[in-house]
Short mmCIF file of C-alpha atoms in Angstrom, two decimals:
data_model
loop_
_atom_site.label_atom_id
_atom_site.label_comp_id
_atom_site.label_asym_id
_atom_site.label_seq_id
_atom_site.Cartn_x
_atom_site.Cartn_y
_atom_site.Cartn_z
CA MET A 226 30.66 10.95 -7.40
CA LYS A 227 28.39 10.52 -4.37
CA LYS A 228 26.48 13.68 -5.23
CA ALA A 229 26.06 12.54 -8.84
CA LEU A 230 24.62 9.24 -7.63
CA LEU A 231 22.32 11.05 -5.21
CA TYR A 232 21.01 13.45 -7.82
CA SER A 233 20.52 10.57 -10.27
CA ILE A 234 18.33 8.79 -7.70
CA CYS A 235 16.33 11.98 -7.06
CA ALA A 236 15.92 12.60 -10.79
CA LEU A 237 14.78 9.01 -11.30
CA PHE A 238 11.96 9.53 -8.77
CA ALA A 239 10.92 12.87 -10.25
CA LEU A 240 11.09 11.70 -13.86
CA PRO A 241 7.73 9.84 -14.07
CA PHE A 242 5.83 13.00 -13.11
CA ALA A 243 7.67 15.14 -15.68
CA TYR A 244 7.10 12.46 -18.32
CA LEU A 245 3.36 12.21 -17.59
CA ALA A 246 2.97 15.99 -17.77
CA LEU A 247 4.83 16.09 -21.09
CA LEU A 248 2.84 13.17 -22.53
CA SER A 249 -0.45 14.80 -21.54
CA LEU A 250 0.58 17.93 -23.46
CA ALA A 251 1.99 16.16 -26.54
CA THR A 252 0.23 16.45 -29.90
CA GLN A 253 2.06 13.53 -31.51
CA TRP A 254 4.90 11.58 -30.02
CA PHE A 255 5.73 8.61 -32.17
CA TYR A 256 8.78 6.34 -32.34
CA PRO A 257 11.67 7.20 -32.73
CA ALA A 258 11.17 10.84 -31.64
CA LEU A 259 12.78 11.58 -28.30
CA LEU A 260 10.51 14.57 -27.72
CA PRO A 261 6.97 15.35 -28.89
CA ASP A 262 6.45 17.25 -32.17
CA SER A 263 4.65 20.09 -30.41
CA LEU A 264 2.74 20.80 -27.23
CA THR A 265 -0.96 21.52 -26.83
CA PHE A 266 -3.60 21.81 -24.11
CA LEU A 267 -6.13 20.07 -26.36
CA HIS A 268 -6.18 16.86 -24.28
CA TRP A 269 -6.86 18.90 -21.17
CA THR A 270 -9.47 21.24 -22.61
CA GLY A 271 -11.31 18.57 -24.60
CA LEU A 272 -12.11 16.35 -21.62
CA HIS A 273 -15.57 14.80 -21.74
CA ALA A 274 -18.22 14.41 -19.04
CA GLY A 275 -16.98 10.89 -18.15
CA PHE A 276 -13.72 12.33 -16.91
CA PHE A 277 -15.42 14.86 -14.65
CA SER A 278 -17.78 12.25 -13.21
CA ALA A 279 -14.76 9.99 -12.52
CA LEU A 280 -12.99 12.90 -10.86
CA ALA A 281 -16.08 13.66 -8.78
CA TYR A 282 -16.41 10.00 -7.71
CA SER A 283 -12.73 9.77 -6.78
CA CYS A 284 -12.94 12.98 -4.74
CA LEU A 285 -16.16 11.88 -3.05
CA PHE A 286 -14.78 8.44 -2.15
CA ALA A 287 -11.38 9.63 -0.99
CA LEU A 288 -12.73 12.45 1.18
CA THR A 289 -15.58 10.40 2.68
CA ILE A 290 -13.48 7.30 3.27
CA GLY A 291 -10.60 9.37 4.65
CA MET A 292 -12.94 11.08 7.11
CA PHE A 293 -15.01 8.12 8.24
CA SER A 294 -12.12 5.64 8.43
CA THR A 295 -10.09 8.10 10.49
CA LEU A 296 -13.00 8.75 12.83
CA ALA A 297 -13.94 5.07 13.19
CA GLY A 298 -10.31 3.97 13.55
CA PHE A 299 -9.63 6.64 16.18
CA LEU A 300 -12.67 5.80 18.32
CA SER A 301 -12.22 2.02 18.00
CA ALA A 302 -8.52 2.14 18.83
CA GLN A 303 -9.19 4.45 21.80
CA TYR A 304 -11.43 1.87 23.46
CA ILE A 305 -9.89 -1.36 22.18
CA ALA A 306 -6.33 -0.32 23.14
CA GLY A 307 -7.31 -0.84 26.78
CA HIS A 308 -9.42 -3.96 26.17
CA PRO A 309 -8.24 -7.37 27.44
CA TRP A 310 -8.55 -8.77 23.91
CA ARG A 311 -6.49 -5.98 22.41
CA ARG A 312 -3.79 -8.31 21.06
CA TRP A 313 -6.31 -10.47 19.22
CA ALA A 314 -7.91 -7.40 17.72
CA LEU A 315 -4.50 -6.30 16.51
CA VAL A 316 -3.73 -9.70 14.96
CA LEU A 317 -7.10 -9.70 13.18
CA ALA A 318 -6.63 -6.13 11.91
CA TYR A 319 -3.56 -7.20 9.98
CA LEU A 320 -5.50 -9.70 7.84
CA PRO A 321 -7.62 -7.40 5.65
CA TYR A 322 -4.68 -5.01 5.52
CA ALA A 323 -2.39 -7.74 4.15
CA PHE A 324 -4.93 -9.18 1.72
CA SER A 325 -4.77 -8.26 -1.96
CA PRO A 326 -7.70 -5.80 -2.49
CA VAL A 327 -8.73 -7.39 -5.78
CA ILE A 328 -8.97 -10.92 -4.31
CA TYR A 329 -10.75 -9.47 -1.27
CA ALA A 330 -13.21 -7.78 -3.64
CA HIS A 331 -13.91 -11.04 -5.51
CA CYS A 332 -14.50 -12.89 -2.21
CA ILE A 333 -17.05 -10.35 -0.92
CA LYS A 334 -18.62 -9.50 -4.27
CA PHE A 335 -21.46 -12.00 -3.73
CA PHE A 336 -22.69 -10.14 -0.62
CA PHE A 337 -22.69 -6.87 -2.53
CA LEU A 338 -24.61 -8.47 -5.38
CA VAL A 339 -27.37 -9.90 -3.19
CA SER A 340 -27.72 -6.63 -1.27
CA ASN A 341 -27.90 -4.66 -4.54
CA LEU A 342 -24.81 -2.68 -3.60
CA ALA A 343 -22.60 -3.87 -6.46
CA GLY A 344 -22.34 -1.30 -9.22
CA GLN A 345 -23.60 1.39 -6.82
CA VAL A 346 -21.75 4.38 -5.39
CA THR A 347 -22.68 3.33 -1.83
CA GLY A 348 -21.38 -0.19 -2.52
CA VAL A 349 -17.95 1.00 -3.67
CA MET A 350 -17.85 3.37 -0.71
CA LEU A 351 -18.67 0.60 1.75
CA ALA A 352 -16.11 -1.73 0.14
CA GLN A 353 -13.39 0.92 0.40
CA PHE A 354 -14.38 1.65 3.99
CA ILE A 355 -14.01 -1.98 5.07
CA LEU A 356 -10.55 -1.96 3.50
CA CYS A 357 -9.41 1.36 5.02
CA TYR A 358 -10.94 1.00 8.47
CA PRO A 359 -8.61 -1.80 9.75
CA PHE A 360 -5.68 0.23 8.41
CA ALA A 361 -6.83 3.31 10.36
CA PHE A 362 -7.32 1.10 13.42
CA LEU A 363 -3.75 -0.19 13.13
CA LEU A 364 -2.37 3.35 12.84
CA PHE A 365 -4.20 4.55 15.95
CA PHE A 366 -3.63 1.38 17.97
CA ARG A 367 0.04 2.24 18.30
CA HIS A 368 -0.88 5.85 19.04
CA PHE A 369 -3.04 4.89 22.06
CA ASP A 370 -0.11 3.59 24.09
CA ALA A 371 0.22 3.40 27.86
CA ASP A 372 1.30 7.05 28.08
CA LEU A 373 -1.76 8.37 26.29
CA ARG A 374 -4.08 6.15 28.31
CA ALA A 375 -2.38 7.35 31.50
CA MET A 376 -2.94 10.92 30.33
CA GLU A 377 -6.61 10.12 29.79
CA ASP A 378 -6.80 8.63 33.31
CA LEU A 379 -5.05 11.66 34.77
CA SER A 380 -7.57 13.95 33.12
CA ALA A 381 -10.39 11.86 34.60
CA THR A 382 -8.71 11.84 38.03
CA LEU A 383 -8.51 15.63 37.91
CA GLY A 384 -12.27 15.71 37.39
CA ALA A 385 -12.61 16.31 33.67
CA SER A 386 -15.72 14.89 32.05
CA ARG A 387 -15.54 12.35 29.20
CA THR A 388 -16.35 15.06 26.67
CA ALA A 389 -13.77 17.46 28.08
CA THR A 390 -11.11 14.71 28.10
CA PHE A 391 -11.91 13.82 24.53
CA PHE A 392 -11.98 17.34 23.12
CA ARG A 393 -9.36 19.03 25.30
CA VAL A 394 -6.85 16.23 25.83
CA LEU A 395 -7.16 13.43 23.28
CA LEU A 396 -7.90 15.44 20.15
CA PRO A 397 -5.15 18.07 20.59
CA VAL A 398 -2.59 15.39 21.45
CA SER A 399 -3.67 13.26 18.48
CA LYS A 400 -3.71 16.06 15.90
CA ASP A 401 -0.69 14.78 13.97
CA ALA A 402 -1.84 11.15 14.05
CA LEU A 403 -5.31 12.19 12.81
CA ARG A 404 -3.78 14.20 9.97
CA LEU A 405 -1.50 11.30 9.02
CA CYS A 406 -4.33 8.77 9.11
CA PHE A 407 -6.61 10.96 7.02
CA ALA A 408 -3.86 11.43 4.42
CA GLN A 409 -3.09 7.69 4.30
CA THR A 410 -6.70 6.52 4.03
CA PHE A 411 -7.42 9.28 1.51
CA LEU A 412 -4.55 7.93 -0.60
CA ILE A 413 -5.63 4.28 -0.27
CA SER A 414 -9.07 5.23 -1.54
CA TRP A 415 -7.73 7.61 -4.20
CA PHE A 416 -5.30 4.99 -5.57
CA ASP A 417 -7.70 2.06 -5.36
CA TYR A 418 -8.29 0.17 -8.56
CA GLY A 419 -9.00 -3.46 -7.59
CA LEU A 420 -11.99 -2.91 -5.28
CA SER A 421 -13.55 -0.14 -7.36
CA SER A 422 -13.37 -2.12 -10.59
CA VAL A 423 -14.74 -5.38 -9.11
CA ILE A 424 -17.44 -3.98 -6.79
CA GLY A 425 -18.24 -1.06 -9.13
CA LEU A 426 -18.88 -3.55 -11.99
CA GLY A 427 -17.56 -0.95 -14.44
CA GLN A 428 -20.55 1.29 -13.66
CA VAL A 429 -18.83 3.36 -10.99
CA ARG A 430 -15.80 4.77 -12.76
CA THR A 431 -13.17 6.38 -10.61
CA LEU A 432 -10.06 8.02 -12.05
CA THR A 433 -8.01 4.81 -11.72
CA VAL A 434 -10.69 2.75 -13.47
CA LEU A 435 -10.87 5.37 -16.24
CA THR A 436 -7.06 5.40 -16.56
CA TYR A 437 -7.03 1.62 -16.99
CA GLN A 438 -9.76 1.93 -19.61
CA TYR A 439 -7.71 4.51 -21.55
CA ILE A 440 -4.60 2.31 -21.31
CA GLY A 441 -6.64 -0.63 -22.65
CA GLU A 442 -7.85 1.53 -25.54
CA ALA A 443 -4.20 2.57 -26.24
CA ASN A 444 -5.30 6.18 -25.68
CA THR A 445 -2.00 7.17 -24.11
CA TYR A 446 -2.53 10.94 -24.11
CA LEU A 447 -5.81 10.77 -22.19
CA ALA A 448 -4.33 8.09 -19.91
CA ALA A 449 -1.53 10.56 -19.17
CA VAL A 450 -4.08 13.31 -18.40
CA THR A 451 -5.98 11.13 -15.91
CA ALA A 452 -2.68 9.85 -14.46
CA CYS A 453 -1.61 13.48 -13.89
CA MET A 454 -4.91 14.13 -12.13
CA ILE A 455 -4.38 11.05 -9.93
CA CYS A 456 -0.88 12.21 -8.99
CA PHE A 457 -1.78 15.85 -8.30
CA PRO A 458 -3.55 15.60 -4.86
CA PRO A 459 -0.91 13.25 -3.35
CA LEU A 460 1.85 15.55 -4.62
CA LEU A 461 0.09 18.51 -3.05
CA LEU A 462 -0.33 16.61 0.24
CA LEU A 463 3.31 15.61 0.13
CA TRP A 464 4.45 19.17 -0.51
CA LEU A 465 2.30 20.50 2.34
CA ASN A 466 3.49 17.75 4.66
CA GLN A 467 7.16 18.33 3.81
CA ARG A 468 6.78 22.06 4.17
CA PHE A 469 5.13 21.96 7.59
CA VAL A 470 6.96 18.96 8.99
CA PHE A 471 10.28 20.39 7.92
CA ARG A 472 9.39 23.78 9.37
CA SER A 473 8.30 22.27 12.72
CA GLU A 474 11.45 20.08 12.82
CA THR A 475 13.61 23.14 12.13
CA LEU A 476 11.81 25.13 14.82
CA GLN A 477 12.21 22.28 17.32
CA SER A 478 15.91 21.93 16.62
CA GLU A 479 16.39 25.70 16.87
CA THR A 480 14.54 25.78 20.21
CA ALA A 481 16.60 22.86 21.49
CA MET B 118 -9.95 8.08 43.69
CA SER B 119 -12.88 10.52 43.72
CA ALA B 120 -16.37 9.45 42.63
CA THR B 121 -16.20 11.57 39.45
CA ALA B 122 -12.83 10.13 38.49
CA GLN B 123 -14.06 6.58 39.13
CA LYS B 124 -17.11 7.21 36.97
CA ASN B 125 -14.98 8.71 34.21
CA THR B 126 -12.48 5.84 34.10
CA GLN B 127 -15.09 3.09 34.40
CA TYR B 128 -16.95 4.17 31.25
CA ARG B 129 -14.38 2.36 29.14
CA ARG B 130 -15.57 -1.19 29.76
CA PRO B 131 -18.99 -1.21 28.01
CA GLN B 132 -17.75 1.13 25.31
CA GLY B 133 -14.70 -1.08 24.85
CA HIS B 134 -16.96 -4.06 24.16
CA ALA B 135 -19.09 -1.99 21.79
CA ALA B 136 -15.97 -0.80 19.96
CA LEU B 137 -14.72 -4.38 19.70
CA VAL B 138 -18.05 -5.54 18.27
CA PHE B 139 -18.03 -2.65 15.77
CA PHE B 140 -14.46 -3.48 14.79
CA LEU B 141 -15.26 -7.18 14.35
CA LEU B 142 -18.39 -6.38 12.33
CA LEU B 143 -16.87 -3.91 9.89
CA GLY B 144 -13.17 -4.71 10.05
CA VAL B 145 -13.02 -8.50 10.24
CA MET B 146 -16.46 -9.94 9.43
CA PRO B 147 -16.48 -9.01 5.71
CA LEU B 148 -13.20 -10.84 5.12
CA ALA B 149 -14.25 -13.79 7.28
CA ALA B 150 -17.63 -14.01 5.50
CA GLY B 151 -15.91 -13.77 2.12
CA LEU B 152 -13.50 -16.56 3.03
CA VAL B 153 -16.28 -18.81 4.39
CA TYR B 154 -18.21 -18.20 1.16
CA ALA B 155 -15.10 -19.01 -0.87
CA VAL B 156 -14.51 -22.27 1.07
CA LEU B 157 -18.15 -23.35 0.62
CA TYR B 158 -18.03 -22.47 -3.08
CA SER B 159 -14.77 -24.37 -3.54
CA LEU B 160 -16.36 -27.46 -1.96
CA GLY B 161 -19.34 -27.30 -4.31
CA LEU B 162 -21.80 -26.58 -1.50
CA ILE B 163 -23.03 -23.29 -2.97
CA GLY B 164 -22.87 -21.52 -6.32
CA TYR B 165 -24.53 -21.76 -9.72
CA LEU B 166 -23.14 -25.18 -10.60
CA ASN B 167 -23.24 -26.79 -7.16
CA THR B 168 -23.99 -30.50 -7.10
CA GLY B 169 -23.28 -31.14 -3.44
CA PHE B 170 -20.02 -31.73 -1.61
CA THR B 171 -17.08 -32.39 -3.91
CA LEU B 172 -13.33 -32.10 -3.78
CA GLN B 173 -12.92 -31.96 -7.55
CA TYR B 174 -12.22 -28.21 -7.62
CA TRP B 175 -9.53 -28.63 -5.00
CA TYR B 176 -8.08 -31.49 -7.03
CA ILE B 177 -8.11 -29.33 -10.19
CA ALA B 178 -6.49 -26.41 -8.37
CA LEU B 179 -3.88 -28.46 -6.51
CA THR B 180 -2.82 -30.35 -9.63
CA SER B 181 -2.76 -27.19 -11.73
CA LYS B 182 0.76 -26.30 -12.80
CA ALA B 183 -0.37 -22.73 -13.47
CA LEU B 184 -1.34 -22.20 -9.83
CA TRP B 185 1.92 -23.51 -8.39
CA ALA B 186 3.92 -21.59 -10.97
CA SER B 187 1.93 -18.50 -10.06
CA LEU B 188 2.43 -18.94 -6.29
CA THR B 189 6.15 -19.59 -6.73
CA LEU B 190 6.54 -16.63 -9.08
CA SER B 191 4.63 -14.27 -6.75
CA LEU B 192 6.49 -15.34 -3.62
CA GLY B 193 9.87 -15.38 -5.38
CA LEU B 194 9.38 -11.94 -6.91
CA ALA B 195 8.11 -10.49 -3.62
CA VAL B 196 11.10 -11.84 -1.68
CA LEU B 197 13.53 -10.73 -4.40
CA VAL B 198 12.14 -7.17 -4.57
CA SER B 199 12.19 -6.83 -0.75
CA THR B 200 15.71 -8.23 -0.44
CA VAL B 201 17.18 -6.15 -3.26
CA SER B 202 15.38 -3.04 -1.93
CA PHE B 203 16.82 -3.63 1.54
CA PHE B 204 20.41 -4.18 0.44
CA LEU B 205 20.30 -1.24 -1.99
CA ALA B 206 18.85 0.94 0.77
CA LEU B 207 21.53 -0.24 3.19
CA ARG B 208 24.26 0.56 0.69
CA CYS B 209 22.77 4.02 0.02
CA VAL B 210 22.41 4.80 3.73
CA ILE B 211 26.01 3.77 4.48
CA ALA B 212 27.38 5.79 1.54
CA LEU B 213 25.05 8.80 1.43
CA ARG B 214 23.54 9.24 4.89
CA PRO B 215 24.43 12.91 5.52
CA HIS B 216 23.15 13.91 2.05
CA LEU B 217 19.89 11.96 2.43
CA LYS B 218 18.78 14.35 5.17
CA GLN B 219 18.81 17.41 2.94
CA ARG B 220 15.38 18.94 2.44
CA GLY B 221 15.24 18.56 -1.35
CA VAL B 222 16.56 15.00 -1.27
CA ARG B 223 14.05 13.97 1.41
CA PHE B 224 11.25 15.44 -0.69
CA SER B 225 12.46 13.46 -3.72
CA LEU B 226 12.57 10.25 -1.69
CA HIS B 227 8.91 10.77 -0.78
CA LEU B 228 7.85 11.33 -4.41
CA PRO B 229 7.03 7.67 -5.22
CA LEU B 230 4.38 7.92 -2.46
CA ALA B 231 2.38 9.99 -4.91
CA LEU B 232 2.62 7.39 -7.66
CA PRO B 233 -0.09 4.71 -7.56
CA PRO B 234 0.92 1.26 -8.87
CA LEU B 235 -1.37 1.59 -11.90
CA VAL B 236 0.28 4.85 -13.00
CA ALA B 237 3.76 3.47 -12.25
CA ALA B 238 2.98 0.47 -14.45
CA PHE B 239 1.72 2.78 -17.21
CA VAL B 240 4.93 4.85 -17.06
CA SER B 241 7.07 1.69 -17.10
CA PHE B 242 5.11 0.44 -20.10
CA GLN B 243 5.82 3.70 -21.90
CA TRP B 244 9.52 3.63 -21.00
CA LEU B 245 10.48 -0.03 -21.29
CA GLY B 246 8.30 -1.07 -24.23
CA GLY B 247 9.60 -1.80 -27.73
CA THR B 248 8.78 1.76 -28.87
CA GLY B 249 9.33 3.28 -25.43
CA ILE B 250 11.66 6.03 -24.31
CA LEU B 251 14.58 3.66 -23.66
CA ALA B 252 14.25 2.14 -27.14
CA ARG B 253 14.13 5.65 -28.64
CA GLY B 254 17.26 6.57 -26.67
CA ALA B 255 19.00 3.43 -27.94
CA HIS B 256 17.93 4.28 -31.49
CA ALA B 257 19.19 7.85 -31.16
CA LEU B 258 22.54 6.52 -29.96
CA GLY B 259 22.69 4.12 -32.89
CA LEU B 260 22.52 1.03 -30.67
CA ILE B 261 19.43 -0.38 -32.43
CA GLN B 262 17.99 0.09 -35.91
CA THR B 263 14.51 -1.38 -35.49
CA THR B 264 12.23 -1.91 -32.49
CA ASP B 265 12.77 -5.68 -32.80
CA SER B 266 16.42 -5.27 -31.83
CA PHE B 267 15.45 -3.79 -28.45
CA PRO B 268 15.28 -6.40 -25.66
CA VAL B 269 11.79 -7.36 -24.48
CA LEU B 270 11.33 -5.74 -21.08
CA VAL B 271 7.53 -5.60 -20.94
CA ASN B 272 5.29 -8.67 -20.74
CA ASP B 273 8.56 -10.60 -20.82
CA PRO B 274 8.97 -14.18 -19.53
CA TYR B 275 11.49 -13.12 -16.84
CA TYR B 276 9.22 -10.43 -15.37
CA ILE B 277 11.98 -7.81 -15.72
CA GLY B 278 9.50 -4.97 -16.25
CA VAL B 279 7.47 -6.01 -13.19
CA PHE B 280 10.62 -6.40 -11.07
CA VAL B 281 12.01 -2.98 -12.06
CA THR B 282 8.69 -1.22 -11.46
CA LEU B 283 8.05 -2.86 -8.08
CA LEU B 284 11.64 -2.16 -7.07
CA LEU B 285 11.38 1.54 -8.00
CA LEU B 286 8.06 1.79 -6.15
CA ASN B 287 9.31 0.08 -2.99
CA PHE B 288 12.96 1.07 -2.75
CA PRO B 289 12.28 4.65 -1.50
CA PHE B 290 10.05 3.36 1.33
CA ILE B 291 12.66 0.86 2.43
CA LEU B 292 15.37 3.52 2.14
CA LEU B 293 13.42 5.90 4.38
CA LEU B 294 12.75 3.06 6.82
CA VAL B 295 16.41 2.02 6.98
CA LEU B 296 17.50 5.66 7.36
CA ASP B 297 15.04 6.18 10.21
CA GLN B 298 16.07 2.98 12.00
CA TYR B 299 19.76 3.81 11.54
CA ASP B 300 19.26 7.03 13.48
CA ARG B 301 16.93 5.55 16.11
CA ALA B 302 19.28 2.66 16.87
CA GLY B 303 22.20 5.06 17.43
CA ILE B 304 24.37 3.04 15.06
CA THR B 305 26.98 5.80 14.81
CA GLU B 306 27.97 5.22 18.45
CA TYR B 307 28.19 1.45 17.89
CA ILE B 308 30.42 2.06 14.86
CA HIS B 309 32.79 4.22 16.93
CA LEU B 310 32.85 1.56 19.66
CA ALA B 311 33.53 -1.26 17.18
CA ALA B 312 36.30 0.80 15.52
CA THR B 313 37.85 1.50 18.94
CA LEU B 314 37.81 -2.22 19.68
CA GLY B 315 39.70 -2.87 16.44
CA GLY B 316 36.98 -3.90 13.98
CA ASN B 317 37.74 -3.19 10.32
CA SER B 318 35.22 -1.54 7.99
CA ALA B 319 33.95 -4.84 6.51
CA GLN B 320 33.40 -6.29 9.99
CA ILE B 321 31.65 -3.12 11.14
CA ARG B 322 29.40 -3.18 8.10
CA ARG B 323 28.50 -6.87 8.48
CA LYS B 324 28.53 -7.45 12.23
CA VAL B 325 27.31 -4.06 13.47
CA ILE B 326 25.30 -2.14 10.88
CA LEU B 327 23.71 -5.09 9.05
CA ALA B 328 23.10 -7.09 12.23
CA ILE B 329 21.33 -4.24 14.02
CA LEU B 330 19.35 -2.98 11.04
CA ILE B 331 18.13 -6.36 9.82
CA HIS B 332 16.76 -7.10 13.28
CA ARG B 333 14.90 -3.79 13.41
CA VAL B 334 13.65 -3.71 9.82
CA LEU B 335 12.67 -7.36 9.36
CA PRO B 336 9.04 -7.14 10.63
CA THR B 337 8.22 -4.29 8.23
CA LEU B 338 10.11 -6.05 5.46
CA VAL B 339 8.01 -9.19 5.97
CA LEU B 340 4.84 -7.11 5.73
CA TYR B 341 6.09 -5.47 2.54
CA THR B 342 6.78 -8.92 1.13
CA VAL B 343 3.19 -9.93 1.92
CA PHE B 344 1.85 -6.84 0.06
CA LEU B 345 4.12 -7.50 -2.90
CA PHE B 346 2.96 -11.11 -2.96
CA GLY B 347 -0.55 -9.83 -3.74
CA ALA B 348 0.53 -7.07 -6.18
CA PHE B 349 -2.07 -6.66 -8.90
CA GLU B 350 -1.91 -3.57 -11.12
CA VAL B 351 1.80 -3.78 -12.04
CA PRO B 352 1.80 -7.45 -13.14
CA LEU B 353 -1.59 -6.92 -14.81
CA LEU B 354 -0.07 -4.37 -17.19
CA LEU B 355 3.54 -5.52 -17.38
CA GLY B 356 3.39 -9.25 -16.66
CA GLN B 357 2.54 -12.26 -18.78
CA GLN B 358 -0.77 -14.09 -19.06
CA SER B 359 0.95 -17.31 -18.11
CA PRO B 360 2.52 -17.71 -15.63
CA ALA B 361 0.71 -14.79 -14.05
CA MET B 362 1.17 -13.45 -10.54
CA ILE B 363 -1.37 -14.87 -8.09
CA SER B 364 -3.74 -11.85 -7.93
CA VAL B 365 -3.83 -11.66 -11.72
CA LEU B 366 -4.38 -15.41 -12.07
CA ILE B 367 -7.29 -15.42 -9.60
CA SER B 368 -8.78 -12.31 -11.20
CA GLN B 369 -8.50 -13.93 -14.66
CA LYS B 370 -10.32 -17.03 -13.43
CA PHE B 371 -13.12 -14.94 -11.91
CA SER B 372 -13.52 -12.81 -15.00
CA LYS B 373 -13.71 -15.64 -17.54
CA PHE B 374 -17.02 -16.54 -19.11
CA ASN B 375 -16.53 -20.20 -18.24
CA LEU B 376 -18.64 -20.74 -15.10
CA ALA B 377 -16.75 -23.96 -14.30
CA ASP B 378 -13.68 -21.81 -13.59
CA VAL B 379 -15.40 -19.87 -10.79
CA PRO B 380 -15.17 -22.63 -8.10
CA VAL B 381 -11.50 -23.14 -9.05
CA ALA B 382 -11.00 -19.37 -8.69
CA TYR B 383 -12.49 -19.53 -5.18
CA THR B 384 -10.22 -22.48 -4.37
CA CYS B 385 -7.19 -20.45 -5.49
CA ALA B 386 -8.42 -17.52 -3.36
CA VAL B 387 -8.63 -19.84 -0.32
CA LEU B 388 -5.11 -21.10 -0.99
CA TYR B 389 -3.86 -17.53 -1.32
CA ALA B 390 -5.55 -16.69 1.99
CA GLY B 391 -3.84 -19.74 3.53
CA VAL B 392 -0.42 -18.51 2.44
CA ILE B 393 -1.16 -15.01 3.80
CA LEU B 394 -2.37 -16.46 7.12
CA VAL B 395 0.77 -18.59 7.46
CA LEU B 396 3.02 -15.60 6.67
CA ILE B 397 1.20 -13.34 9.15
CA ALA B 398 1.22 -16.09 11.81
CA CYS B 399 4.99 -16.56 11.33
CA PHE B 400 5.45 -12.81 11.55
CA TRP B 401 3.51 -12.64 14.86
CA ARG B 402 5.19 -15.68 16.34
CA TRP B 403 8.59 -14.31 15.50
CA HIS B 404 7.68 -10.88 16.82
CA PHE B 405 6.33 -12.11 20.15
CA ARG B 406 9.37 -14.31 20.66
CA GLN B 407 11.64 -11.32 20.10
CA SER B 408 9.66 -8.79 22.14
CA PRO B 409 6.74 -10.39 24.01
CA ASN B 410 5.39 -7.17 25.53
CA THR B 411 5.17 -4.93 22.51
CA GLU B 412 3.03 -4.75 19.41
CA PRO B 413 4.63 -4.16 16.03
CA ALA B 414 4.08 -0.86 14.23
#
């Protein structure tokens, strides 16, 4: 009974992905058919240039934002974690993180309009960065605890230069946190719809914006194709993470 | 301390200030500037239709039934989803804890991480709609003859579709959180101790497991509630036009062609920000009372 419940829960979480894949391959799937009439790759092979530009924008934004937010968050947290105003910085970092991205976007849209950044690739990128950066800061703030700062001090006491401490102590110790932060900020940017649609003014179409457009047009098959594309990188990241985390956990427990 | 060590540890101060300025400029300033702009717009001091200081937009917003209905709906739904997620997760952890640690099961629990809210809403729309998969299943089983006989679960007045989707999106996170905290708190030992002291299973569940876990999980649960309060994509696709959840309502007001609605939209945004600030302030106050020397995760 317990196992049946457990497998039902697991199946429930896996079902949306299977459904999206099936819908993207369906030729016709009308009510009341439980399964599609036949399967085809036509929706995948007949994709137009708009899809590829949306894919390129999403990749560009997610990779750039993931990289820069992680870097900025890491460096800021490293120095602010020891600052006397650290607690205030932490309180303030929670605000943009807790704010609804779409309302945030509407509030700052004016500044993007007057600086000619609205409807531009750089504008959407900047908007996503100012959303992801406080999140990266929050992730690293906890990471730079008293132990890590003491380690940094120890390295300095032993005569290591700033550069040596950074590259030979901080970076190796923070490898997992950096990987986690990159993955999280990558996903925030990759999944973003509210900021991209408001600041992009419909001119910068990411995969999420395109998916919403297809849903609005009742083009369910193409919406399923773009939805599959949105889900693919996170699924890959998840699989890689599970594979390596599980392996390292197993190794640790075996060593212990 | 040697001269080199002193030099190396002292470099933090100016760079700490620079980092703080950078953080304030790019992390906090945009939101602060946006909110100041929204306040000024809501008071009629700037904007296309500004005629000088006025409180009329605040009056319109504060006397608007739609806004209060929207705030109540958003807060109620957010609290309900968080609470139901927590108690479901607790139940699952108590009943299925050894199985939840299996590799395949853990992977499945992480799967909703890969599902953005927009796609989740799309899938729910396809499943719960009048011609959706559930309706087809009901038709195949002979439970319904036409699509009209199937209950309305999408864009419905009770927000069932939104509730189910948000619950399915959030439940796995809460489950993983509860599972993690269960292990970290060493609850198994407490259970043995309580059983040795004569506590029955209901007492152990209520006075040991629930009491410890709720204390440890509450800060994260409050933050989740704040995120759910501002949920946008799911209610946009599955909710109603009126009453709409707060993010959808504000977005609707901004997107309308009626320019007179824009100052009211900014007023609503300021009110939303006020609610968020109060919730975050309560969260911090509570946290620092509980553990004054630590920062929350």
